[in-house]
Amino acid sequence: MKNKKTIQGIFAIVFALFLTATLTMRIIYVFTICTRVLPAWFVFYRFTYLTNYLVIVYLFLFGISHISKKLEKLKKITTHSAVLIALAFYCSILFFYFFIAISSGMIVFEGYSFLHHVPRRIFTYILTPIIIWIFFFIIKRNPDEIKQNKIKTILVTLAFPVTFFLLNMIIGHMVTYGANYPAFAYEFLSPAFHSWWLFTLAVFAAIAVFSLLTYLLIFLNNKIKKRQQKDKT
């Protein structure tokens, strides 16, 4: 069992290092080569990048806590159901956004450097969610955690995307890119691209869908916990 945890920890750190290198290359590219209208700081502003940064931090903490024998408190945090549910939820948004964006034309590959953009997008939009989903299903939950309150878990999980949305609304209405272009993280988040009633409806629809997705993850998490408890006995 200890060897299994150590292997999981090493794998988490190795993947985190590769993901860090991938995003670092992206940051260097944006700050030195990218000539698009968007400013360089958008790599610290978009939900997709922020999610990957969260994954990096989590994987490093998970890896360190599973390799070391002296970080039991940190291990309990990284294996807590609420943490795993939230991270799986954010990566699910990342994954589905990528394919929706491709199908709708928001993400295109014409005119881009294949060697830079395609591998990066596959790594950050597809491999990262898959790795987190695998972790979600195989990681042994913290045995000391109290029974989950479903409503509270949903609210805590939604706190990050809701906060991002609200801050994006504030920044988008107060800050502009280059040629007086509203600084929304994504065009579809700008009310100017929709009628207000459609934008409002879309916001409530997104909250409903996100809540259902979180509830599904809670349901799966509880099934996994029960299976782990049976295996332990």
Tab-separated table of C-alpha atoms in Angstrom:
chain	number	residue	atom	x	y	z
A	1	MET	CA	0.000	0.000	0.000
A	2	LYS	CA	2.840	2.408	0.863
A	3	ASN	CA	4.518	1.676	-2.465
A	4	LYS	CA	1.255	2.389	-4.275
A	5	LYS	CA	0.922	5.769	-2.560
A	6	THR	CA	4.555	6.589	-3.331
A	7	ILE	CA	4.062	5.726	-7.008
A	8	GLN	CA	0.945	7.917	-7.119
A	9	GLY	CA	2.894	10.743	-5.512
A	10	ILE	CA	5.805	10.467	-7.936
A	11	PHE	CA	3.455	10.340	-10.915
A	12	ALA	CA	1.589	13.436	-9.653
A	13	ILE	CA	4.821	15.423	-9.333
A	14	VAL	CA	6.122	14.305	-12.742
A	15	PHE	CA	2.861	15.266	-14.450
A	16	ALA	CA	2.817	18.568	-12.562
A	17	LEU	CA	6.337	19.291	-13.818
A	18	PHE	CA	5.338	18.589	-17.425
A	19	LEU	CA	2.225	20.759	-17.043
A	20	THR	CA	4.313	23.532	-15.485
A	21	ALA	CA	6.780	23.360	-18.380
A	22	THR	CA	3.920	23.474	-20.895
A	23	LEU	CA	2.327	26.542	-19.335
A	24	THR	CA	5.703	28.227	-18.839
A	25	MET	CA	6.387	27.830	-22.561
A	26	ARG	CA	2.987	29.356	-23.231
A	27	ILE	CA	3.714	32.317	-20.951
A	28	ILE	CA	7.109	32.895	-22.608
A	29	TYR	CA	5.483	32.675	-26.039
A	30	VAL	CA	2.769	35.179	-25.136
A	31	PHE	CA	5.161	37.675	-23.546
A	32	THR	CA	7.779	37.500	-26.313
A	33	ILE	CA	6.193	36.417	-29.598
A	34	CYS	CA	2.414	36.665	-29.500
A	35	THR	CA	1.193	39.673	-31.490
A	36	ARG	CA	-2.552	39.263	-31.085
A	37	VAL	CA	-4.844	42.005	-29.790
A	38	LEU	CA	-5.123	40.387	-26.385
A	39	PRO	CA	-2.508	41.520	-23.828
A	40	ALA	CA	0.049	39.164	-22.312
A	41	TRP	CA	-1.649	39.103	-18.909
A	42	PHE	CA	-4.604	37.114	-20.259
A	43	VAL	CA	-2.617	33.926	-19.464
A	44	PHE	CA	-3.282	34.722	-15.796
A	45	TYR	CA	-6.875	35.816	-16.351
A	46	ARG	CA	-8.722	33.043	-18.166
A	47	PHE	CA	-10.554	30.236	-16.379
A	48	THR	CA	-8.792	27.576	-18.450
A	49	TYR	CA	-5.357	28.764	-17.371
A	50	LEU	CA	-6.406	29.273	-13.755
A	51	THR	CA	-7.740	25.715	-13.638
A	52	ASN	CA	-4.440	24.337	-14.879
A	53	TYR	CA	-2.577	26.395	-12.286
A	54	LEU	CA	-4.826	24.901	-9.602
A	55	VAL	CA	-4.086	21.421	-10.932
A	56	ILE	CA	-0.352	22.082	-10.757
A	57	VAL	CA	-0.553	23.240	-7.136
A	58	TYR	CA	-2.763	20.305	-6.207
A	59	LEU	CA	-0.563	17.681	-7.867
A	60	PHE	CA	2.583	19.035	-6.238
A	61	LEU	CA	0.910	19.028	-2.800
A	62	PHE	CA	-0.561	15.578	-3.407
A	63	GLY	CA	2.778	14.201	-4.560
A	64	ILE	CA	4.757	15.652	-1.671
A	65	SER	CA	2.227	14.483	0.926
A	66	HIS	CA	2.200	10.925	-0.465
A	67	ILE	CA	5.966	10.599	-0.730
A	68	SER	CA	6.723	12.092	2.676
A	69	LYS	CA	5.746	10.278	5.873
A	70	LYS	CA	5.495	13.478	7.908
A	71	LEU	CA	2.715	15.324	6.087
A	72	GLU	CA	-0.387	13.439	7.185
A	73	LYS	CA	-2.474	16.624	7.542
A	74	LEU	CA	-1.625	17.664	4.003
A	75	LYS	CA	-2.417	14.162	2.761
A	76	LYS	CA	-5.850	14.329	4.403
A	77	ILE	CA	-6.534	17.623	2.633
A	78	THR	CA	-5.469	16.364	-0.800
A	79	THR	CA	-7.585	13.216	-0.403
A	80	HIS	CA	-10.660	14.964	0.959
A	81	SER	CA	-13.798	14.374	-1.099
A	82	ALA	CA	-14.641	18.079	-1.356
A	83	VAL	CA	-11.221	18.837	-2.876
A	84	LEU	CA	-11.439	15.963	-5.348
A	85	ILE	CA	-15.001	16.878	-6.372
A	86	ALA	CA	-14.126	20.538	-6.920
A	87	LEU	CA	-11.020	19.758	-8.969
A	88	ALA	CA	-12.834	17.158	-11.087
A	89	PHE	CA	-15.626	19.673	-11.681
A	90	TYR	CA	-13.274	22.448	-12.840
A	91	CYS	CA	-11.412	20.060	-15.151
A	92	SER	CA	-14.721	18.831	-16.563
A	93	ILE	CA	-15.551	22.416	-17.535
A	94	LEU	CA	-12.113	22.642	-19.136
A	95	PHE	CA	-12.642	19.441	-21.121
A	96	PHE	CA	-16.138	20.217	-22.403
A	97	TYR	CA	-15.272	23.840	-23.144
A	98	PHE	CA	-12.477	22.696	-25.453
A	99	PHE	CA	-14.737	20.573	-27.652
A	100	ILE	CA	-17.590	23.109	-27.599
A	101	ALA	CA	-15.116	25.838	-28.558
A	102	ILE	CA	-13.766	23.765	-31.452
A	103	SER	CA	-17.237	22.900	-32.772
A	104	SER	CA	-18.375	26.530	-32.548
A	105	GLY	CA	-15.227	27.954	-34.118
A	106	MET	CA	-13.976	29.739	-30.981
A	107	ILE	CA	-10.797	27.663	-31.146
A	108	VAL	CA	-9.189	27.279	-34.569
A	109	PHE	CA	-5.796	26.052	-35.644
A	110	GLU	CA	-5.337	27.859	-38.950
A	111	GLY	CA	-2.430	30.276	-38.905
A	112	TYR	CA	-1.007	28.943	-35.659
A	113	SER	CA	2.236	27.134	-34.995
A	114	PHE	CA	1.277	23.450	-34.927
A	115	LEU	CA	4.208	22.446	-32.729
A	116	HIS	CA	3.308	25.068	-30.132
A	117	HIS	CA	-0.492	25.151	-30.000
A	118	VAL	CA	-1.775	21.668	-30.776
A	119	PRO	CA	0.385	19.706	-28.257
A	120	ARG	CA	-0.243	22.370	-25.595
A	121	ARG	CA	-4.000	22.256	-26.053
A	122	ILE	CA	-4.078	18.471	-26.038
A	123	PHE	CA	-1.996	18.457	-22.861
A	124	THR	CA	-3.895	21.173	-20.975
A	125	TYR	CA	-7.457	20.615	-22.229
A	126	ILE	CA	-7.563	16.834	-22.616
A	127	LEU	CA	-4.765	15.076	-20.708
A	128	THR	CA	-5.102	17.225	-17.587
A	129	PRO	CA	-8.834	16.490	-17.111
A	130	ILE	CA	-8.264	12.792	-17.847
A	131	ILE	CA	-5.503	12.568	-15.223
A	132	ILE	CA	-7.674	14.345	-12.639
A	133	TRP	CA	-10.609	12.050	-13.420
A	134	ILE	CA	-8.359	9.026	-12.962
A	135	PHE	CA	-7.221	10.429	-9.631
A	136	PHE	CA	-10.859	11.077	-8.704
A	137	PHE	CA	-11.675	7.387	-9.141
A	138	ILE	CA	-8.545	5.750	-7.695
A	139	ILE	CA	-7.469	7.989	-4.819
A	140	LYS	CA	-8.336	6.584	-1.419
A	141	ARG	CA	-10.496	9.137	0.373
A	142	ASN	CA	-9.607	10.706	3.687
A	143	PRO	CA	-11.182	8.329	6.251
A	144	ASP	CA	-11.528	11.116	8.831
A	145	GLU	CA	-13.777	13.383	6.776
A	146	ILE	CA	-17.293	13.970	8.038
A	147	LYS	CA	-20.359	13.018	6.023
A	148	GLN	CA	-20.892	15.387	3.147
A	149	ASN	CA	-23.590	18.003	3.013
A	150	LYS	CA	-24.587	17.939	-0.664
A	151	ILE	CA	-25.867	21.527	-0.810
A	152	LYS	CA	-22.807	22.875	0.992
A	153	THR	CA	-20.480	20.902	-1.287
A	154	ILE	CA	-22.228	22.268	-4.388
A	155	LEU	CA	-21.978	25.844	-3.079
A	156	VAL	CA	-18.301	25.469	-2.167
A	157	THR	CA	-17.524	23.905	-5.550
A	158	LEU	CA	-19.325	26.660	-7.449
A	159	ALA	CA	-17.599	29.404	-5.440
A	160	PHE	CA	-14.555	29.525	-7.740
A	161	PRO	CA	-16.368	29.742	-11.122
A	162	VAL	CA	-18.966	32.169	-9.709
A	163	THR	CA	-16.223	34.397	-8.273
A	164	PHE	CA	-14.393	34.240	-11.595
A	165	PHE	CA	-17.570	35.240	-13.438
A	166	LEU	CA	-18.293	38.185	-11.125
A	167	LEU	CA	-14.715	39.481	-11.272
A	168	ASN	CA	-14.755	39.060	-15.035
A	169	MET	CA	-17.902	41.204	-15.217
A	170	ILE	CA	-16.234	43.914	-13.124
A	171	ILE	CA	-12.934	43.846	-15.035
A	172	GLY	CA	-14.687	43.611	-18.394
A	173	HIS	CA	-16.696	46.770	-17.707
A	174	MET	CA	-13.801	48.727	-16.199
A	175	VAL	CA	-10.719	47.649	-18.171
A	176	THR	CA	-10.039	47.545	-21.904
A	177	TYR	CA	-7.541	45.754	-24.105
A	178	GLY	CA	-5.520	47.508	-26.792
A	179	ALA	CA	-8.035	49.413	-28.946
A	180	ASN	CA	-10.746	50.022	-26.347
A	181	TYR	CA	-11.749	46.365	-26.466
A	182	PRO	CA	-13.606	45.329	-23.264
A	183	ALA	CA	-11.342	43.100	-21.182
A	184	PHE	CA	-13.637	40.111	-20.807
A	185	ALA	CA	-11.813	36.804	-20.482
A	186	TYR	CA	-13.958	35.311	-23.235
A	187	GLU	CA	-16.171	37.006	-25.800
A	188	PHE	CA	-19.185	34.886	-24.854
A	189	LEU	CA	-18.978	36.279	-21.300
A	190	SER	CA	-19.526	39.810	-22.547
A	191	PRO	CA	-23.164	40.988	-22.297
A	192	ALA	CA	-22.484	43.131	-25.379
A	193	PHE	CA	-22.441	39.989	-27.542
A	194	HIS	CA	-25.931	38.921	-26.412
A	195	SER	CA	-29.255	40.458	-25.557
A	196	TRP	CA	-29.569	40.958	-21.804
A	197	TRP	CA	-32.445	38.489	-21.453
A	198	LEU	CA	-30.499	35.808	-23.352
A	199	PHE	CA	-27.341	36.492	-21.350
A	200	THR	CA	-29.256	36.273	-18.056
A	201	LEU	CA	-30.978	33.063	-19.162
A	202	ALA	CA	-27.613	31.575	-20.149
A	203	VAL	CA	-26.130	32.434	-16.747
A	204	PHE	CA	-28.946	30.698	-14.854
A	205	ALA	CA	-28.819	27.739	-17.245
A	206	ALA	CA	-25.063	27.414	-16.646
A	207	ILE	CA	-25.579	27.479	-12.867
A	208	ALA	CA	-28.228	24.754	-13.174
A	209	VAL	CA	-26.011	22.567	-15.380
A	210	PHE	CA	-22.981	23.103	-13.146
A	211	SER	CA	-25.038	22.210	-10.061
A	212	LEU	CA	-26.239	18.983	-11.704
A	213	LEU	CA	-22.687	18.102	-12.727
A	214	THR	CA	-21.453	18.708	-9.185
A	215	TYR	CA	-24.291	16.578	-7.798
A	216	LEU	CA	-23.288	13.774	-10.180
A	217	LEU	CA	-19.691	13.996	-8.954
A	218	ILE	CA	-20.926	13.870	-5.347
A	219	PHE	CA	-22.975	10.783	-6.193
A	220	LEU	CA	-19.978	9.080	-7.815
A	221	ASN	CA	-17.737	10.108	-4.924
A	222	ASN	CA	-20.086	8.525	-2.389
A	223	LYS	CA	-20.140	5.298	-4.410
A	224	ILE	CA	-16.344	5.272	-4.469
A	225	LYS	CA	-16.151	5.875	-0.703
A	226	LYS	CA	-18.550	2.978	-0.021
A	227	ARG	CA	-16.530	0.680	-2.273
A	228	GLN	CA	-13.294	1.677	-0.522
A	229	GLN	CA	-14.841	1.029	2.875
A	230	LYS	CA	-15.990	-2.440	1.767
A	231	ASP	CA	-12.537	-3.227	0.406
A	232	LYS	CA	-11.023	-2.159	3.719
A	233	THR	CA	-13.259	-4.523	5.677
